[in-house]
Short mmCIF file of C-alpha atoms in Angstrom, two decimals:
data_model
loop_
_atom_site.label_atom_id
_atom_site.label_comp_id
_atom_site.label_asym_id
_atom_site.label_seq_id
_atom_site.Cartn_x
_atom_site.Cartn_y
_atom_site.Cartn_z
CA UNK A 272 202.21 31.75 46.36
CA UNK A 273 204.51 35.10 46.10
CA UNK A 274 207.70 32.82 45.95
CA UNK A 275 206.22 30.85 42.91
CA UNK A 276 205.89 33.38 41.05
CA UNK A 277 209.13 35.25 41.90
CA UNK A 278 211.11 32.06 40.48
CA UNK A 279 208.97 31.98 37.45
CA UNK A 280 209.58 35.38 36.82
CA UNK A 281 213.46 34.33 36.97
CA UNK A 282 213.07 31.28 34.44
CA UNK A 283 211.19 33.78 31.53
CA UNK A 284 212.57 36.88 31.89
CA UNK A 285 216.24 38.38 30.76
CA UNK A 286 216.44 41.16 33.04
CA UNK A 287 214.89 41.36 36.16
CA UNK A 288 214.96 45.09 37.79
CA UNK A 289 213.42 47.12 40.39
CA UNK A 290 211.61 48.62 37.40
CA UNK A 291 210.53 45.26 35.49
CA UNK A 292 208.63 43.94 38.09
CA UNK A 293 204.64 43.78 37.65
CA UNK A 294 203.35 45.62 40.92
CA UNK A 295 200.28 46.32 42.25
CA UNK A 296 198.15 49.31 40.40
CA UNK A 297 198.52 51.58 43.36
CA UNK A 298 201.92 51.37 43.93
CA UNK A 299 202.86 52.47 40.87
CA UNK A 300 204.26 56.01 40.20
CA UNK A 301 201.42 57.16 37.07
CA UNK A 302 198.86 56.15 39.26
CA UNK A 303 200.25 58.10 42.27
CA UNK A 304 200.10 61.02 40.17
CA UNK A 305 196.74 60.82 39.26
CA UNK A 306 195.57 59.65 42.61
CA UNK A 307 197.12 62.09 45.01
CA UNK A 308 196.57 61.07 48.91
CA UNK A 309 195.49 63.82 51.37
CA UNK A 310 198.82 65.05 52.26
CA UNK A 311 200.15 65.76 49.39
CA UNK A 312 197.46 67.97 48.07
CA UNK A 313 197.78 69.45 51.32
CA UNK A 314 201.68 70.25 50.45
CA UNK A 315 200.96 71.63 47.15
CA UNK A 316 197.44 73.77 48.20
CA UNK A 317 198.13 77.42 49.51
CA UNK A 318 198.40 77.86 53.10
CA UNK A 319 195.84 80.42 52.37
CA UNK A 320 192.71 81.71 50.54
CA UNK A 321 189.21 80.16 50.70
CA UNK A 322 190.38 76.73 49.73
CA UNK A 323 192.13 76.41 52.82
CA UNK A 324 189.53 77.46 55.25
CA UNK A 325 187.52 75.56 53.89
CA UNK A 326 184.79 78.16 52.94
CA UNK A 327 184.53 77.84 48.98
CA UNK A 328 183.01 80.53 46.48
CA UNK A 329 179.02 79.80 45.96
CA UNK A 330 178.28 77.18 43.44
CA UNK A 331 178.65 78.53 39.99
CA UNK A 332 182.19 80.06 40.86
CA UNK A 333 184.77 78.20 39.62
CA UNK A 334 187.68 78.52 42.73
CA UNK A 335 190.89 78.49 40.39
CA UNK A 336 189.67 80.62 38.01
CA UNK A 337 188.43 83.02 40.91
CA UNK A 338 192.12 82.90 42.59
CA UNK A 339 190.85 82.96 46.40
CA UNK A 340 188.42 86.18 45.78
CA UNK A 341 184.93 86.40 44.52
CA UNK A 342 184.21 87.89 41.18
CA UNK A 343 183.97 91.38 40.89
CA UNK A 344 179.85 91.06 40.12
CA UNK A 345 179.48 89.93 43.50
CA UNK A 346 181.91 91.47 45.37
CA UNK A 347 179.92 94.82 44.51
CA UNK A 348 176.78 95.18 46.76
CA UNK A 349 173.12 95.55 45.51
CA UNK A 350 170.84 98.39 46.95
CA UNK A 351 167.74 98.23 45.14
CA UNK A 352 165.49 101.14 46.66
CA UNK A 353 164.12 102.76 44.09
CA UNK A 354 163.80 99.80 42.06
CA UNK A 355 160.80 100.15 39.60
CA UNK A 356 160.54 103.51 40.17
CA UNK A 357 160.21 104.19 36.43
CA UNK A 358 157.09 102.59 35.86
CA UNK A 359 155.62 103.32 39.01
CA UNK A 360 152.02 105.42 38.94
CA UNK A 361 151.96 108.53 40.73
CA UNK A 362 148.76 109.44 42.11
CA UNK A 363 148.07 113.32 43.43
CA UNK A 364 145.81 113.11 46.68
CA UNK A 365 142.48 115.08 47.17
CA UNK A 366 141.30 114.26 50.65
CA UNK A 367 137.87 114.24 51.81
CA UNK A 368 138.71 117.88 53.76
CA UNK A 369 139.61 119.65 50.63
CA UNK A 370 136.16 117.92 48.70
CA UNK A 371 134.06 119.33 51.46
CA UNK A 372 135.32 122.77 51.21
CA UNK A 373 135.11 122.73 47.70
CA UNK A 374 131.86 121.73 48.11
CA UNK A 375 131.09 124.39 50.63
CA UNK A 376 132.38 127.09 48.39
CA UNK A 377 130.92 126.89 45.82
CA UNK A 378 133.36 125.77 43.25
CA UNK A 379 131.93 122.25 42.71
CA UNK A 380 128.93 121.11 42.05
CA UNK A 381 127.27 118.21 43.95
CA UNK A 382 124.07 117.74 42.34
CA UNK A 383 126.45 116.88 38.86
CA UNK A 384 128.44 113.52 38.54
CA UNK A 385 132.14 115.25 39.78
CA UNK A 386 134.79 113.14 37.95
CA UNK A 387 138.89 114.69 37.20
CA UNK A 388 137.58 117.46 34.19
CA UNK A 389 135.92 118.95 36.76
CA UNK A 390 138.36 118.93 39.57
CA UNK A 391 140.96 119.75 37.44
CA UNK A 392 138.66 123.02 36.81
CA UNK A 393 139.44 124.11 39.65
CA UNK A 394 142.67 124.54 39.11
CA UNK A 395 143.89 122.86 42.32
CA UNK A 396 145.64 119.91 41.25
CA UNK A 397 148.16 119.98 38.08
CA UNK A 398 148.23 116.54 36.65
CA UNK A 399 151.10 115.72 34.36
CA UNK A 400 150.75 112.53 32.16
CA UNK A 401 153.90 112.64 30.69
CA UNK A 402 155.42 112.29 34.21
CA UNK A 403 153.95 108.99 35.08
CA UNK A 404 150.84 110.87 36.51
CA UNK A 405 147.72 109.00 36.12
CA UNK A 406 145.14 111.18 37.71
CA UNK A 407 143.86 111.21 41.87
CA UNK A 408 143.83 109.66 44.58
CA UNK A 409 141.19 109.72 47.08
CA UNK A 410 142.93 110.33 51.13
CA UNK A 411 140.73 109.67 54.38
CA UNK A 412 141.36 112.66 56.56
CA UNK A 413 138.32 114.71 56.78
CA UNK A 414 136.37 111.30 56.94
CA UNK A 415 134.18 112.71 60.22
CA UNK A 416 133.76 116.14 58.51
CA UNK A 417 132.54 115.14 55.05
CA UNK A 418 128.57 115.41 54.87
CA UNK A 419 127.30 115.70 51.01
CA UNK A 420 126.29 112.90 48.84
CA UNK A 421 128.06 113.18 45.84
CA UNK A 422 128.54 110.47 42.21
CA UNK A 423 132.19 110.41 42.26
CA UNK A 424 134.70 109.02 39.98
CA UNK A 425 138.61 109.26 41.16
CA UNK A 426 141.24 106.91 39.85
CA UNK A 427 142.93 105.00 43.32
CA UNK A 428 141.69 104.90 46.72
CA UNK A 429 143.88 102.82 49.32
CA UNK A 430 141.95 103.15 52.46
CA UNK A 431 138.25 101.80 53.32
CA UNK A 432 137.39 104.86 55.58
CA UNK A 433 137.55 106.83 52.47
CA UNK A 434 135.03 104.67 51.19
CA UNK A 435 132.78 104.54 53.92
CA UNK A 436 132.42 107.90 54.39
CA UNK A 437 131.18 108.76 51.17
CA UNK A 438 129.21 106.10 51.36
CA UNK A 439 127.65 106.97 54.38
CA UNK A 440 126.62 110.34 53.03
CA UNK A 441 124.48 108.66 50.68
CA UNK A 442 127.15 109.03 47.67
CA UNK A 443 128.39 106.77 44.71
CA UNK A 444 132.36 106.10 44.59
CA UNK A 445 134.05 104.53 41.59
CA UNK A 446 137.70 104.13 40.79
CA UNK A 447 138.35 104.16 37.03
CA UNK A 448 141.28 104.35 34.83
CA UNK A 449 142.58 106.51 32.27
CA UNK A 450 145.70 105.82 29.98
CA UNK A 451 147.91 108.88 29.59
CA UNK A 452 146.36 109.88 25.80
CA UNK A 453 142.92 110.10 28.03
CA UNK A 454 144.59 111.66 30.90
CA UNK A 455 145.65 114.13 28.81
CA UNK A 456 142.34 115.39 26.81
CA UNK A 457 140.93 115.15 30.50
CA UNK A 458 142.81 117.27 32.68
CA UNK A 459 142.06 120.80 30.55
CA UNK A 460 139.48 119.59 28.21
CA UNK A 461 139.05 123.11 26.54
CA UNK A 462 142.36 123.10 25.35
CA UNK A 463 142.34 119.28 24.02
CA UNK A 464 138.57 120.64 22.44
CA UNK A 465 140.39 123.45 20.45
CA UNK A 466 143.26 121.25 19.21
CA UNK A 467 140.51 119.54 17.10
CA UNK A 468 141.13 115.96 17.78
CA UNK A 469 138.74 113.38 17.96
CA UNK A 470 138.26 112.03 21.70
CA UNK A 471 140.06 109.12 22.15
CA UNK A 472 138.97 105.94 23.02
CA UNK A 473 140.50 104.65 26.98
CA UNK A 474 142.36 101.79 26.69
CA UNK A 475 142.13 99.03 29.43
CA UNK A 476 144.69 99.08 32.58
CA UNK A 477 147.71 97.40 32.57
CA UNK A 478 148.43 94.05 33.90
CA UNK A 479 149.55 95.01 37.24
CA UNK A 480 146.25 97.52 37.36
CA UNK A 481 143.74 94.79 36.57
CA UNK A 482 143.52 92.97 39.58
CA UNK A 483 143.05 96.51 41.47
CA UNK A 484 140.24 97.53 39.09
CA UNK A 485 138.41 94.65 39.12
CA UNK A 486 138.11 94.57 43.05
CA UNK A 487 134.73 95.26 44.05
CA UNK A 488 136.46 95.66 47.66
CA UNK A 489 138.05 99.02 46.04
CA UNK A 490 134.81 100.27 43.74
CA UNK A 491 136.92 99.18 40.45
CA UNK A 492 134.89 100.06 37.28
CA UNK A 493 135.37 96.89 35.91
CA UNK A 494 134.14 94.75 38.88
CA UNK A 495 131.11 92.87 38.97
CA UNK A 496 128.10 95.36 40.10
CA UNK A 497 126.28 92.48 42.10
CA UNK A 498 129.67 92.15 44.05
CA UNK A 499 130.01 95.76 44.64
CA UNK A 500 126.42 96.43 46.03
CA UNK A 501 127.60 93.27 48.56
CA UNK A 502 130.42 95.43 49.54
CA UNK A 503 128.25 98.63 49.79
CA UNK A 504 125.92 96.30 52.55
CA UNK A 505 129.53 95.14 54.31
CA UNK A 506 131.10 98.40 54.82
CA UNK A 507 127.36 99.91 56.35
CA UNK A 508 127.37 96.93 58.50
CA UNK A 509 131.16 97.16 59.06
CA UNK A 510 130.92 101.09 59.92
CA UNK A 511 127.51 101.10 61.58
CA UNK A 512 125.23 103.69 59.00
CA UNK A 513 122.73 102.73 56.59
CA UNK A 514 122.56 102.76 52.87
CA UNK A 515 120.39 105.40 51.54
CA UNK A 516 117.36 104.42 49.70
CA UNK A 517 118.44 104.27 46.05
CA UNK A 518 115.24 105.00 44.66
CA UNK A 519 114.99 108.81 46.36
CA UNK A 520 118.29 109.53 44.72
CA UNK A 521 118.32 111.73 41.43
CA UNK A 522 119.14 109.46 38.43
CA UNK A 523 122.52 111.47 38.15
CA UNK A 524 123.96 108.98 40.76
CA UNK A 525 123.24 106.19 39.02
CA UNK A 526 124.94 107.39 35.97
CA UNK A 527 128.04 105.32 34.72
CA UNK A 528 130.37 106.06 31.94
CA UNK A 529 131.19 103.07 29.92
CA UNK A 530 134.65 101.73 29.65
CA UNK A 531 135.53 103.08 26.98
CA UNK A 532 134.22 106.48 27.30
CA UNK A 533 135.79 109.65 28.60
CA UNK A 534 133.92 112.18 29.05
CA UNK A 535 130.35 111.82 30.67
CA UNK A 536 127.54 112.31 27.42
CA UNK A 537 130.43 111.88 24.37
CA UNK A 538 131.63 109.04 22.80
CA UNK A 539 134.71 108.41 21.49
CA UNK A 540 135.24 109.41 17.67
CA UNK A 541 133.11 112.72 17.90
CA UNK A 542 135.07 115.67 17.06
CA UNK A 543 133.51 119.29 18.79
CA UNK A 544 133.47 122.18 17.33
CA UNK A 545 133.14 124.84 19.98
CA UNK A 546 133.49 127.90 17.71
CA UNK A 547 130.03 127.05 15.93
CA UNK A 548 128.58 125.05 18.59
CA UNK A 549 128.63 121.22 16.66
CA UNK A 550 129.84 117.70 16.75
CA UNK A 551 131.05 115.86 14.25
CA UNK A 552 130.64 112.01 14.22
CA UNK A 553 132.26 109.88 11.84
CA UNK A 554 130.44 108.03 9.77
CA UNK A 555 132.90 105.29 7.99
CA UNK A 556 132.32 101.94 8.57
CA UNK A 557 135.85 101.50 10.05
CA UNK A 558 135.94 104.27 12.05
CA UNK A 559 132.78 102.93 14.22
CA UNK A 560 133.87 99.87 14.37
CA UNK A 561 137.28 100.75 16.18
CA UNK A 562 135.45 103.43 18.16
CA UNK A 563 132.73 100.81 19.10
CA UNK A 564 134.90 97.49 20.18
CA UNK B 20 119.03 142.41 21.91
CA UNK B 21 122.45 140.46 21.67
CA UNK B 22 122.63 139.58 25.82
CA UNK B 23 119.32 138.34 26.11
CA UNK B 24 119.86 136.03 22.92
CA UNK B 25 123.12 135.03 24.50
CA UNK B 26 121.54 134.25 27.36
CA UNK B 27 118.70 132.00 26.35
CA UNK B 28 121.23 130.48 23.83
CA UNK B 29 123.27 129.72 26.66
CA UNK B 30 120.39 128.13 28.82
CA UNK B 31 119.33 125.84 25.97
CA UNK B 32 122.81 124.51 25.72
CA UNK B 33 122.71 123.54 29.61
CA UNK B 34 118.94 122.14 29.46
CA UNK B 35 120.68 119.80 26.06
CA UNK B 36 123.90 118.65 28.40
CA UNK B 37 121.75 117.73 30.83
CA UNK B 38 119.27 116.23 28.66
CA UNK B 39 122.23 114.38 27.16
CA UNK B 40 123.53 113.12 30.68
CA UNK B 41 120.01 111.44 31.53
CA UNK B 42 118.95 110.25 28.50
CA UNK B 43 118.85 106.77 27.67
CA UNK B 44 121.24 107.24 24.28
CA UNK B 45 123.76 105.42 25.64
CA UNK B 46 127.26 104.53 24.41
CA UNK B 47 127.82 101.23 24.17
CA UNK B 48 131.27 99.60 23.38
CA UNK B 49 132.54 96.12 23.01
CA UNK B 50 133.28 96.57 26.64
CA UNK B 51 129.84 97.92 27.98
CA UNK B 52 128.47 96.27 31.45
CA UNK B 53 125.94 94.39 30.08
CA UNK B 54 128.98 92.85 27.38
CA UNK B 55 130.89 92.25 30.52
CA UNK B 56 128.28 90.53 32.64
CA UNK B 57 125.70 89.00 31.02
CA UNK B 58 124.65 87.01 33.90
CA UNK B 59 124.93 89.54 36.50
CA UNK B 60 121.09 90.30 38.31
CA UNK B 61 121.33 94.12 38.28
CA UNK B 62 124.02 96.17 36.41
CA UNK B 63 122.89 99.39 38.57
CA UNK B 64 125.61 99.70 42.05
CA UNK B 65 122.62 101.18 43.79
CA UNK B 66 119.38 99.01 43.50
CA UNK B 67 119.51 94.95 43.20
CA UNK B 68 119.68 92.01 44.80
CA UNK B 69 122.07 91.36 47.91
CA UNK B 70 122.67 87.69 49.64
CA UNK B 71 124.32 89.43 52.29
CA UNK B 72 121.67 89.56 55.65
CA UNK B 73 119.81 92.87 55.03
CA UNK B 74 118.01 92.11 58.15
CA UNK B 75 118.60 90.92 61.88
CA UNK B 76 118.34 87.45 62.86
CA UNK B 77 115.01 85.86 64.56
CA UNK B 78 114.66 85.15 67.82
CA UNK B 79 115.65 81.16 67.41
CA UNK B 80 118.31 81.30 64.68
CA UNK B 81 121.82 81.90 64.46
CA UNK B 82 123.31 85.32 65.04
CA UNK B 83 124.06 86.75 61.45
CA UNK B 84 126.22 89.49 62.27
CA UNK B 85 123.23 92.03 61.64
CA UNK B 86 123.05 94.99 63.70
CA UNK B 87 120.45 98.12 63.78
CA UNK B 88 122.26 100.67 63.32
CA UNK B 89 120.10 103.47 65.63
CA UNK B 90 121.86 102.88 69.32
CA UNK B 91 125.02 105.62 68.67
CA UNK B 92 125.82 108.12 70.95
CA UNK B 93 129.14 110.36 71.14
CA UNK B 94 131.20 111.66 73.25
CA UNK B 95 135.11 112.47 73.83
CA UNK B 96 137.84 111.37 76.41
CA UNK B 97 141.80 111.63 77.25
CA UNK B 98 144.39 114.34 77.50
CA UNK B 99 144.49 116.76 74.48
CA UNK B 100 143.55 120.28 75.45
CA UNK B 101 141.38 122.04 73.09
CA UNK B 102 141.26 119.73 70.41
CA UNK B 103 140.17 116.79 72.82
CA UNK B 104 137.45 118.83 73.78
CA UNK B 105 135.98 120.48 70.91
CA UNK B 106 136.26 117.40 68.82
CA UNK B 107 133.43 114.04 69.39
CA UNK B 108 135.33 111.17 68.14
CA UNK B 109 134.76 108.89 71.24
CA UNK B 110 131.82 106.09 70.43
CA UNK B 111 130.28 104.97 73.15
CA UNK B 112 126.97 102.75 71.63
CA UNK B 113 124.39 101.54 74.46
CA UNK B 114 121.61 99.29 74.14
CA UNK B 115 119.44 97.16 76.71
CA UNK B 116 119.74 93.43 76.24
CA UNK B 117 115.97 92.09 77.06
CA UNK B 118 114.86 93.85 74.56
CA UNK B 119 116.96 93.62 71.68
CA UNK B 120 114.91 91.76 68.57
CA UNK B 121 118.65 91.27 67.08
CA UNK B 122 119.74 88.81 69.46
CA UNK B 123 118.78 85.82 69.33
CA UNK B 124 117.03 84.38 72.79
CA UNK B 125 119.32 81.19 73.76
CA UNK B 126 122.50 83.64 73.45
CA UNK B 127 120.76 86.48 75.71
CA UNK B 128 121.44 84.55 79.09
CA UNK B 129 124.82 83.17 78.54
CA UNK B 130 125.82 86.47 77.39
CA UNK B 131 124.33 87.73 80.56
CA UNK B 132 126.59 85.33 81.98
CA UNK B 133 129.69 86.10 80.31
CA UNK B 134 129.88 90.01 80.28
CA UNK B 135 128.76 91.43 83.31
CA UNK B 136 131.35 93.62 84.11
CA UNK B 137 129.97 95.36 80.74
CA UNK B 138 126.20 95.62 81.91
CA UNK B 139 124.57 98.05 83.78
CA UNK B 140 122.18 97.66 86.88
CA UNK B 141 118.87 98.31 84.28
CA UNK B 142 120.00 95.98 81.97
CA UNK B 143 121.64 98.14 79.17
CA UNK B 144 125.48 96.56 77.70
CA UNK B 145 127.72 99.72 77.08
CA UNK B 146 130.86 99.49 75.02
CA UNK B 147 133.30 102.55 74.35
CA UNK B 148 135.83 103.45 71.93
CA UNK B 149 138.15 106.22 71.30
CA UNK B 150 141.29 104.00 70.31
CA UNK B 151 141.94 106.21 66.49
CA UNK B 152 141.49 109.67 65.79
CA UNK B 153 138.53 109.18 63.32
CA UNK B 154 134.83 108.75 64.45
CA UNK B 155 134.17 106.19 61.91
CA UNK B 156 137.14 103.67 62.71
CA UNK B 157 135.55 104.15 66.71
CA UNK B 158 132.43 103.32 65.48
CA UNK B 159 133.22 100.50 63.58
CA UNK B 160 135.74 99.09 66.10
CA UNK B 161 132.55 99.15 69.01
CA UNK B 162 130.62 96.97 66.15
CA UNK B 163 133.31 94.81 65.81
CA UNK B 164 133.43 94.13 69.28
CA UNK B 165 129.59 93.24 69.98
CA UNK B 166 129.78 90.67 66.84
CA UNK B 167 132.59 89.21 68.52
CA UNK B 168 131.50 89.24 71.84
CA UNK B 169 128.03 87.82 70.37
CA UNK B 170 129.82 85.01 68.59
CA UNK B 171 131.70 84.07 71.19
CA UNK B 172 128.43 83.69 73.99
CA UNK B 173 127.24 81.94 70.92
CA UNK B 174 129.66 78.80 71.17
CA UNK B 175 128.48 75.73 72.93
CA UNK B 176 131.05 72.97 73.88
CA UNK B 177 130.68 69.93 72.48
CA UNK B 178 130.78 67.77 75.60
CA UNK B 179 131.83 64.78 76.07
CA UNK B 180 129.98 61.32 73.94
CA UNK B 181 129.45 57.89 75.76
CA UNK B 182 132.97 56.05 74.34
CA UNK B 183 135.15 59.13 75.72
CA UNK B 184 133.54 59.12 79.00
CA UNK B 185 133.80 54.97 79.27
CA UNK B 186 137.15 55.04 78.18
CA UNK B 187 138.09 58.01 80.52
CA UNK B 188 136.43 56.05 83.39
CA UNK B 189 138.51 52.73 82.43
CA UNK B 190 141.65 54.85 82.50
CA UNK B 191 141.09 55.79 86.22
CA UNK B 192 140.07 52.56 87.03
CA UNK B 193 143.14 51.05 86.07
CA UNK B 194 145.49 53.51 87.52
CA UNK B 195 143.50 53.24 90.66
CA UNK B 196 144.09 49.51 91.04
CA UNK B 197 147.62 49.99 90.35
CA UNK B 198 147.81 51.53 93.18
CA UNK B 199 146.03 49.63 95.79
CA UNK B 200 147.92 46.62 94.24
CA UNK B 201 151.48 48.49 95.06
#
């Protein structure tokens, strides 16, 4: 009982204050001060200021530290439009229209695989490879007009109809990549022939370029052949023609360069000599073997 | 002397490149088709092996999606002026139903059936198209439509089996004599 104890507390102790007295935990001042209840935080808070309106900096933030604003990292707004831009591939577009009336004037050759050497003889297109320019890309307007079967080899295509078309004409389409060292010896290949450098070997396409040119869906060089003639059957089905027989085709369209290869007929590692009409070929063991893997 | 010598010097060179493109000395690196897939069936895009139907369905199987490709026919349609007129890229594609091999016969009546606001008095199904500007989207859009319109004449319900009907039949039943009772 309270009273008990009060009288014991008279009998042992010498003093007996307002301040000697055992009292509950709470009740006492240091644990007041540790403890504070709602209304006194409310009394020392700022009327003011996130805190108060109860709408707190996102998690991470510390709220003192950010005195009521947000930090000047996130204050500062993020417009990320051109984001990438640097590594972005450009493409230059050759559409079906302007392949026909090359074709009709004379100034390519059907009956001969066309890949970029020879439209870049023409002199139409002016590819850049030091400015993120990694060859052509193959557009779909002209898609009713175009009407010659031609073996050719561009670097993107984004729509089917494009596809189709050629297709439909009885002609071969393959996408294929070239690296900007390739791109380079391509685009005026008399010039990179009198610089006297051996022809360089392609490399493969970059990560984000992989899944593209493995797509039998887009004619990727590196896609399964067996896959792509399944495509060929889908898009005549798809676009109501019918494939060409392949046998009655010249064995020009059925011609392929290899991955590593450049230029249709020349490996990589030869070395021409157009002022006396040769080719060298290296003959080191080391030089084959890096030119061959 | 010198011309003609330049000239069949010249024509040797272009009999060699061309030699050079056909020939069989090929270049093969580390990452040559035949490297890449070894257990492909043809490495040529042109000739091989397809599992895709090459050919139209019987008369008792499933549709396969397989259509002929002869029954085209073009023509134009819709304002324009002298673009709309000078330039075909309407599809209109025609064919008579009875005798179409490519169809198989248990569709042909329900089909009948389903579409004939799309048939003709002798018999012929005509679809049209001039929805984009490009005679090859048309064409393929009018395709797209008969396989659909195929597969869909092709669906039979499943109907209803002996427990579903019992238990629908209990279900009356019971809400029947709830009511007399009341």
């Amino acid at each position: 009982m309270p009273i008990e104890r009060g009288l014991q507390y008279l009998r042992h102790m010498q003093r007996v204050t307002l301040k000697n007295l055992p009292m509950p935990l709470e009740k006492t001042d240091k644990w007041k001060k540790e403890h504070p209840d709602e209304n006194t935080i409310k009394s020392i808070m700022s009327r003011k200021g996130p805190i108060s309106r109860n709408s707190l900096p996102p998690y991470g933030i510390d709220p003192i530290q950010a005195e009521g604003r947000l930090p000047w990292i996130l204050t500062v707004p993020k417009e990320p439009y051109y984001e990438g831009v640097e590594e972005a591939r450009q493409y230059l577009p050759i559409s079906l229209r302007t392949l026909q009336r090359l074709i009709d004037l004379r100034r390519i050759n059907p009956d001969k695989p066309v890949d970029l050497p020879v439209l870049c003889n023409t002199k139409l297109f002016s590819i850049q490879p030091d400015q993120r320019q990694f060859g052509l890309q193959l557009t779909d307007e002209g898609a009713d007009l175009f009407s010659t079967p031609i073996n050719l080899e561009i670097q993107w295509v984004a729509s089917e109809l494009a596809i189709a078309a050629i297709e439909r004409c009885g002609g071969v389409l393959t996408t294929r990549y070239f690296d900007p060292i390739s791109l380079s010896a391509l685009v005026d290949a008399k010039k990179f022939f009198e610089r006297g450098e051996p022809i360089p070997r392609c490399d493969t396409p970059p990560i984000n370029a992989i899944e593209y040119y493995t797509d039998p869906k887009q004619r990727g060089y590196l896609a399964n052949p067996d896959l792509i003639r399944e495509e060929r059957q889908r898009l005549a089905q798809k676009y109501g023609y019918k494939l060409p027989d392949s046998s009655k085709l010249s064995p020009l369209f059925h011609l392929r360069k290899d991955p590593r290869q450049i230029f249709y007929g020349l490996e990589p590692g030869w070395l021409i000599n157009l002022k006396d009409q040769t080719i060298l070929k290296p003959t080191d063991n080391k030089y084959q073997t890096f030119y061959h893997s | 002397m010198n011309i003609i010598s330049n000239f069949v010097f010249r024509q040797s060179i272009c009999l060699s490149t061309r030699h050079l493109l056909i020939n069989s000395r090929t270049y093969k690196s580390n990452l040559s088709y035949d490297k890449l897939f070894p257990n492909s069936k043809s490495l040529d895009i042109l000739s091989g092996p397809i599992t895709a139907p090459t050919n139209e369905s019987t008369g008792k199987d499933k549709f396969n999606g397989f259509i002929p490709t002869d029954i085209t026919h073009r023509h134009a349609r819709g304002p324009g002026g002298q673009h709309v007129n000078k330039t075909l890229s309407g599809v209109e594609i025609r064919f008579h139903i009875d005798s179409a091999t490519w169809i198989p016969d248990w569709i042909k009546p329900r089909f009948r059936d389903m579409y004939q606001s799309r048939i003709n008095r002798d018999g012929y199904f005509i679809i049209f198209s001039d929805e984009t500007r490009h005679r090859l989207l048309n064409q393929a859009q009018c395709l797209d439509r008969i396989r659909a319109l195929i597969r869909d004449a092709s669906i039979i319900p499943k109907g209803l089996s002996e427990e579903e009907r019992k238990t629908i039949e209990q279900r009356k039943q019971s809400a029947s004599s709830e009511r007399v009772i009341r």
